[in-house]
Amino acid sequence: MIDIWLILRILIFPGFAFILLLTLFCDWVERKFEARIQNRVGPMVAGPAGILQPLADFIKLLTKEDIEPRDSKRIVFKFAPLVAFTIMVFAICFLPIDGASVLSTGGFNGDLIIILAFSTIASFLLFLSGWASCNPYGTISAARVLTQFMGYDIPLFLIALTPAFIVGSLSIFTIASGVTLASGQTIPIILLAPWAFVLFIITMQAELEKDPFDVPDAESELVGGLETEFTGAKLAFLHLTRDVQIVFGSALVVELFLGGPYGPVFFGVPAFWYSLWFVLKLLAVVIITEYITTLFARLRIDQVLSANWRILLPAAILSLMLTVALVTWVYPLV
Amino acid sequence: MSNNKIDIISVVQSKLKDKVEIQLGQLGTAAINTTNGLHRDVLKAMIDADEKTGLTAITGLDLGANLGILYHIHTSNDFITIRAEVPKNNPKIQTIVDLIAGAAFHELEVSDLFGVIFEGNELKGHLVLSENWPEGIYPLRKDVIANEVKLVPAPEERKPPEMGKLVKIIIGPQHPALLEPEKFVVTVDGETVTKVEPRIGYVHRGIEKASETRTYVQDVYLVERICGICNACHAYGLVAATEKILKTQVPERAKYLRVIDLEFNRLHSHLLTLGHAGLEIGYETLFQYFWRDREPIMDLIELISGNRVYASLMTIGGVRRDLKETDFPKIKTTLEDLRKKIPFYRQVYENEPSIKARMKNVGTLSREDAIKLCVVGPVARGSGYDIDVRKDDPYEAYGEIPFNKIVYTEGDTWARMNVRMDEVEESINIVLYALDHMPSGPFRVDVPRNVLAGEAVSRNEAPRGELFYYVKSNGTAFPERVKVRTPTFANIPSFLKTAIGENIADVPPNFVSLDPCFSCTDR
Amino acid sequence: MFKRTISHLFTKPYTTKYPFVKPKLPEGYRGKPEYTIKACNMIELCGNKGELCFDVKSLVNTNCTVCCRDCPANAIEIVEVDGKKRPQFDLNKCIFCNQCVDSCPRNAITCTDNYELATTDKASLIKKPQPNAKEGTKQ
């Protein structure tokens, strides 16, 4: 039996269409914010205040000519961006957006691990797409993606385990609901472990490949990095994959630390208020990451590696140890 | 004036006595006519006497049956030209690359454009001409008419991609890191650079040849368009050399107005480079801030000359328009506003960790290498080699205006950027002083259109370094030969040396710190 | 850097929103050169281009093709209109240096601040002086 309600949820809200529109909206917010910090106006002409600009860019790329180099590996070249995009959207479908996620109402124990695994696979697919283009710029950029990704993946997992440890479960729904205090109030995890929040934001910058960890996409040394040989529709999807990755990373921060979509409900349907709080918190995280992007220059790959292995990894381990200590001895008193 | 001022002329006179002819006051401090390969002996005598001897340019001339070669040498206190001649049917001469390492590119250019063979110079191939230029036709000789040369198909360069440990990355003609097209083939081992092979000449427009078919008045505009960023300095170079031949006395007010135009040029160029450096290391915010602060300077250039970029203020005999007293307050307030912003940028360069991580100890050039490779401009002053034409050989009103020479000793990218930042402040001081002490009077004198026969050189300090012009006239309204030596042409060999051993990610900041302007290099 | 970036969020952007807001141009801006018929009318033109050796100051026997000879871009061509020789400006080639303004001994050419000269019709950029024009009309 076909469940019309489920299909509508997958395709329109909070599924595919909603995620696409949210991605384009977050792209616009990023560009306007970066422009205002740099004392200029951002997109202005397409639509009121330029809000249709990301859509216009997407459509423009779809109309351009699609060229494939003779030496590229055809199947991987064609499908790697598309598969990465699919996996990212699929991973977002596990997160609670309006109180319930797209696919199920309660989640299951362990879906945090599945989501982190999806993000790893998607990064690996981006590396493959650069590798398959058989271009010296793409090759070096793909090698840098892999080097950077090996460095930050371990701290990412360790720090993502901190909220799981505080709450005591590996299910996203439970973590997003926050911790219930003895007085009956629920508080988001950021208030209990703020150091983990800061470290997670920094590691998320590295995963999303934004400044200062912008190395694989270094425009001034490697002309386009991974994207050099992609044109036309494939490039449109590659850009969309990057933007969806930003939404995914920010959504993960929101779910893990900021209490997910849960917030005060004033009147009417709770699902509406939950989605509203989700979007607002997401925009806040997007603005924070974009601000860090504008504040710093790009580091070299060897400096990124030394930052990862010498600073982030020990910090992640320390944070986990601190959380364990606090949970075991301090929090039961509260 | 230092205590041990070396008198190069008497050194040469004592060593070579009657074998060479010395004409004082011509083409700089003196012109030395040599024959039969004696140019090497003269040069060796100069280098032994003064360690700061370097080559400014090598000019080729078509003298009918012979080809003339002029070596323009600068020493600590003097500027000397050594003349040599070779017959056209056997144009061979000894090289000076073993005496001055930075002469390789200059000699290759003369052999490319005139057909002189420098024995001992190992560089082969074309420097500024393209691959499909026919062999045996040398464009700057008088018998070649540029429009009638037929191009041949270029030899095919189809090589299979090399597999192996060393990867060749082509920072190719079109690249986001470069403002203008040039090709650099960088051989990389992992992430370390082992060799850099340049190929310049993509922007060669043949301006030196084109200037011979246009009158002097038209040439000022042609030469101004060699480079968009340092356009006033090019115009000034031609104008100053022509005025030296004509022996005109430029009025005092025109001298001060020219200084103001040249310093505005320096201001906007340095702000451009400082922003561009930010873009290369991925720091877009700094780039946008610098260029926002550059906009008032462009508005000021528009105020004094009518156009934001090509000021076209210089003309032979003075400047083309006057600066009204009512405009002075606006210029002063804008410059004072810019001066207030400089401490913020200095503090960013001092304290920002990502800038220090990317720019310190990157592309270090030692002082000895700087002197040997004859680099000029902020690249030299960042390595402790203190040359500045405005102080060493004052022109226009620079002799009367007090300012400091900025020298840093570290020699890396960070030092060169700081040199430019401090020079911005010095330029503001110079302009304000010039406005306060502006003499009154005419701003232009009339000059005849036919320039009597003669030759002259002029040097001035463009934002990127020393810009050199040589003009030869023959009594008509058309010049016989105009030779331009631009500062980036002298600085590129230093990049080939400093890039080796560095990370590939350091190549863009290193490159931008020498402030390349390829339109100037190729002319 | 931190304080400066935050403060920029609250300041007005520096951009001039052209074409909705036009920039304010200074006096003496070099735009399109404009030719007045009156001044050039007063000279008898002899007709041959002649040699290039003369002095700017002496106006007798001046071949008033100075603007044509001095133009660096060869954008001025002398055409015959109403039996007299007049300059024709080709704005395709003009570099707006205003050397013609400086060279004209009768100050017949002035510079305006018109810079919005883009058009879709290339032929309309060749400004030929109109026949039967009265004295004092500008082209």
Coordinates of N, CA and C in Angstrom, one line a residue, chain B residues 205-299:
Chain B
R205 N 53.4 43.5 -27.6 CA 52.7 44.2 -28.6 C 53.6 45.0 -29.5
G206 N 54.9 44.9 -29.3 CA 55.8 45.6 -30.2 C 55.7 47.1 -30.1
I207 N 55.6 47.6 -28.8 CA 55.5 49.0 -28.7 C 56.7 49.8 -29.0
E208 N 57.9 49.2 -28.9 CA 59.1 49.9 -29.2 C 59.2 50.1 -30.7
K209 N 58.7 49.2 -31.5 CA 58.7 49.4 -32.9 C 57.6 50.3 -33.3
A210 N 56.5 50.2 -32.7 CA 55.3 51.1 -33.0 C 55.7 52.5 -32.7
S211 N 56.5 52.8 -31.7 CA 56.8 54.2 -31.4 C 57.6 54.9 -32.5
E212 N 58.2 54.1 -33.4 CA 59.1 54.7 -34.4 C 58.2 55.3 -35.5
T213 N 57.0 54.9 -35.6 CA 56.2 55.4 -36.7 C 55.1 56.4 -36.3
R214 N 55.3 56.8 -35.1 CA 54.4 57.9 -34.6 C 55.2 59.0 -34.0
T215 N 54.5 60.2 -34.1 CA 55.3 61.4 -33.6 C 55.4 61.3 -32.1
Y216 N 56.3 62.3 -31.6 CA 56.5 62.3 -30.2 C 55.2 62.5 -29.4
V217 N 54.4 63.4 -29.9 CA 53.2 63.8 -29.2 C 52.3 62.5 -29.1
Q218 N 52.2 61.8 -30.2 CA 51.4 60.6 -30.1 C 52.0 59.5 -29.3
D219 N 53.4 59.5 -29.2 CA 54.1 58.5 -28.5 C 53.9 58.5 -27.0
V220 N 53.6 59.8 -26.5 CA 53.4 59.9 -25.1 C 52.2 59.0 -24.7
Y221 N 51.2 59.1 -25.5 CA 50.0 58.3 -25.2 C 50.2 56.8 -25.4
L222 N 51.0 56.5 -26.5 CA 51.2 55.1 -26.7 C 52.0 54.4 -25.6
V223 N 53.0 55.1 -25.2 CA 53.9 54.6 -24.2 C 53.2 54.5 -22.8
E224 N 52.2 55.4 -22.6 CA 51.5 55.4 -21.4 C 50.7 54.1 -21.2
R225 N 50.3 53.5 -22.4 CA 49.5 52.4 -22.4 C 50.3 51.1 -22.3
I226 N 51.6 51.2 -22.0 CA 52.3 49.9 -21.8 C 51.8 49.2 -20.6
C227 N 51.4 50.0 -19.5 CA 51.0 49.4 -18.3 C 49.9 50.3 -17.8
G228 N 48.8 49.7 -17.3 CA 47.7 50.5 -16.7 C 48.0 51.0 -15.3
I229 N 48.8 50.2 -14.6 CA 49.0 50.6 -13.2 C 50.0 51.7 -13.0
C230 N 51.1 51.6 -13.8 CA 52.2 52.6 -13.6 C 52.3 53.5 -14.8
N231 N 51.1 54.0 -15.3 CA 51.1 54.7 -16.6 C 51.8 56.0 -16.5
A232 N 51.7 56.7 -15.4 CA 52.3 58.0 -15.3 C 53.8 57.9 -15.4
C233 N 54.4 56.9 -14.8 CA 55.8 56.8 -14.8 C 56.3 56.5 -16.3
H234 N 55.6 55.7 -17.0 CA 56.0 55.5 -18.4 C 56.0 56.8 -19.2
A235 N 54.9 57.5 -19.1 CA 54.7 58.8 -19.8 C 55.9 59.7 -19.4
Y236 N 56.2 59.7 -18.1 CA 57.2 60.6 -17.6 C 58.6 60.2 -18.2
G237 N 58.8 58.9 -18.3 CA 60.1 58.5 -18.8 C 60.4 59.0 -20.2
L238 N 59.4 58.9 -21.1 CA 59.6 59.3 -22.4 C 59.7 60.8 -22.5
V239 N 58.9 61.5 -21.7 CA 58.9 63.0 -21.7 C 60.2 63.5 -21.2
A240 N 60.7 62.9 -20.1 CA 62.0 63.4 -19.5 C 63.2 63.2 -20.5
A241 N 63.2 62.0 -21.1 CA 64.3 61.8 -22.1 C 64.2 62.8 -23.2
T242 N 63.0 63.0 -23.7 CA 62.9 64.0 -24.9 C 63.3 65.4 -24.4
E243 N 62.9 65.7 -23.2 CA 63.3 67.1 -22.8 C 64.8 67.2 -22.6
K244 N 65.4 66.1 -22.2 CA 66.9 66.2 -22.1 C 67.5 66.4 -23.5
I245 N 67.0 65.8 -24.5 CA 67.6 66.0 -25.8 C 67.3 67.5 -26.3
L246 N 66.1 68.0 -26.0 CA 65.7 69.3 -26.4 C 66.3 70.4 -25.5
K247 N 66.8 70.0 -24.3 CA 67.4 70.9 -23.3 C 66.4 72.0 -22.9
T248 N 65.1 71.5 -22.7 CA 64.1 72.5 -22.3 C 64.2 72.6 -20.8
Q249 N 63.8 73.8 -20.3 CA 63.7 74.1 -18.9 C 62.2 74.0 -18.5
V250 N 61.9 73.0 -17.7 CA 60.5 72.8 -17.3 C 60.2 73.8 -16.2
P251 N 59.1 74.5 -16.2 CA 58.8 75.4 -15.1 C 58.6 74.7 -13.8
E252 N 58.9 75.4 -12.7 CA 58.9 74.8 -11.4 C 57.5 74.2 -11.0
R253 N 56.5 75.0 -11.4 CA 55.1 74.5 -11.0 C 54.9 73.1 -11.6
A254 N 55.3 73.0 -12.9 CA 55.1 71.7 -13.5 C 55.9 70.6 -12.9
K255 N 57.0 70.9 -12.3 CA 57.8 69.9 -11.6 C 57.0 69.3 -10.4
Y256 N 56.4 70.3 -9.6 CA 55.7 69.8 -8.5 C 54.4 69.1 -8.9
L257 N 53.8 69.5 -9.9 CA 52.6 68.8 -10.3 C 52.9 67.4 -10.8
R258 N 54.1 67.3 -11.5 CA 54.5 66.0 -11.9 C 54.7 65.1 -10.7
V259 N 55.4 65.6 -9.7 CA 55.6 64.8 -8.5 C 54.3 64.3 -7.9
I260 N 53.3 65.2 -7.9 CA 52.0 64.8 -7.3 C 51.4 63.7 -8.1
D261 N 51.5 63.8 -9.4 CA 50.9 62.7 -10.3 C 51.7 61.4 -10.1
L262 N 53.0 61.5 -10.0 CA 53.8 60.2 -9.8 C 53.5 59.6 -8.5
E263 N 53.3 60.4 -7.4 CA 53.1 59.9 -6.1 C 51.7 59.3 -6.0
F264 N 50.7 59.9 -6.7 CA 49.4 59.3 -6.7 C 49.4 57.9 -7.3
N265 N 50.2 57.8 -8.4 CA 50.4 56.6 -9.1 C 50.9 55.5 -8.2
R266 N 51.9 55.9 -7.4 CA 52.6 55.0 -6.4 C 51.6 54.6 -5.4
L267 N 50.8 55.5 -4.9 CA 49.8 55.2 -3.8 C 48.8 54.1 -4.3
H268 N 48.2 54.4 -5.5 CA 47.2 53.4 -5.9 C 47.8 52.1 -6.3
S269 N 49.0 52.1 -6.8 CA 49.6 50.8 -7.1 C 50.0 50.0 -5.9
H270 N 50.5 50.6 -4.9 CA 50.8 49.9 -3.7 C 49.6 49.3 -3.0
L271 N 48.5 50.1 -2.9 CA 47.3 49.6 -2.3 C 46.7 48.5 -3.1
L272 N 46.9 48.5 -4.4 CA 46.4 47.4 -5.3 C 47.2 46.1 -4.9
T273 N 48.5 46.3 -4.8 CA 49.3 45.1 -4.6 C 49.1 44.5 -3.2
L274 N 48.9 45.4 -2.2 CA 48.7 44.9 -0.8 C 47.4 44.1 -0.8
G275 N 46.3 44.6 -1.5 CA 45.1 43.9 -1.6 C 45.2 42.6 -2.3
H276 N 46.0 42.6 -3.4 CA 46.1 41.4 -4.2 C 46.9 40.3 -3.5
A277 N 47.8 40.7 -2.7 CA 48.5 39.7 -1.8 C 47.5 39.0 -0.9
G278 N 46.6 39.8 -0.4 CA 45.6 39.2 0.5 C 44.8 38.2 -0.2
L279 N 44.5 38.5 -1.5 CA 43.6 37.5 -2.3 C 44.4 36.3 -2.5
E280 N 45.7 36.4 -2.8 CA 46.5 35.2 -3.1 C 46.5 34.2 -1.9
I281 N 46.6 34.7 -0.7 CA 46.6 33.8 0.4 C 45.3 33.4 0.9
G282 N 44.2 33.8 0.2 CA 42.9 33.4 0.5 C 42.2 34.3 1.5
Y283 N 42.7 35.5 1.7 CA 42.2 36.4 2.7 C 41.4 37.5 1.9
E284 N 40.1 37.1 1.6 CA 39.4 38.0 0.8 C 38.9 39.3 1.5
T285 N 38.8 39.2 2.8 CA 38.3 40.3 3.5 C 39.3 41.4 3.4
L286 N 40.6 41.1 3.6 CA 41.7 42.1 3.5 C 41.7 42.7 2.2
F287 N 41.5 41.9 1.1 CA 41.5 42.4 -0.2 C 40.5 43.4 -0.4
Q288 N 39.2 43.1 0.0 CA 38.1 44.1 -0.2 C 38.4 45.3 0.6
Y289 N 39.0 45.3 1.8 CA 39.2 46.5 2.6 C 40.3 47.4 1.9
F290 N 41.3 46.8 1.4 CA 42.4 47.6 0.8 C 41.8 48.3 -0.5
W291 N 41.0 47.5 -1.3 CA 40.5 48.1 -2.5 C 39.4 49.2 -2.2
R292 N 38.7 49.0 -1.1 CA 37.8 50.1 -0.8 C 38.6 51.3 -0.4
D293 N 39.7 51.2 0.3 CA 40.5 52.4 0.6 C 41.2 52.9 -0.5
R294 N 41.3 52.2 -1.6 CA 42.0 52.7 -2.8 C 41.1 53.6 -3.6
E295 N 39.8 53.4 -3.4 CA 38.8 54.1 -4.3 C 38.9 55.7 -4.1
P296 N 39.1 56.2 -2.9 CA 39.3 57.7 -2.9 C 40.5 58.2 -3.6
I297 N 41.6 57.3 -3.7 CA 42.7 57.8 -4.5 C 42.4 57.8 -6.0
M298 N 41.6 56.9 -6.4 CA 41.2 56.9 -7.8 C 40.3 58.1 -8.1
D299 N 39.5 58.5 -7.1 CA 38.7 59.7 -7.3 C 39.6 61.0 -7.3

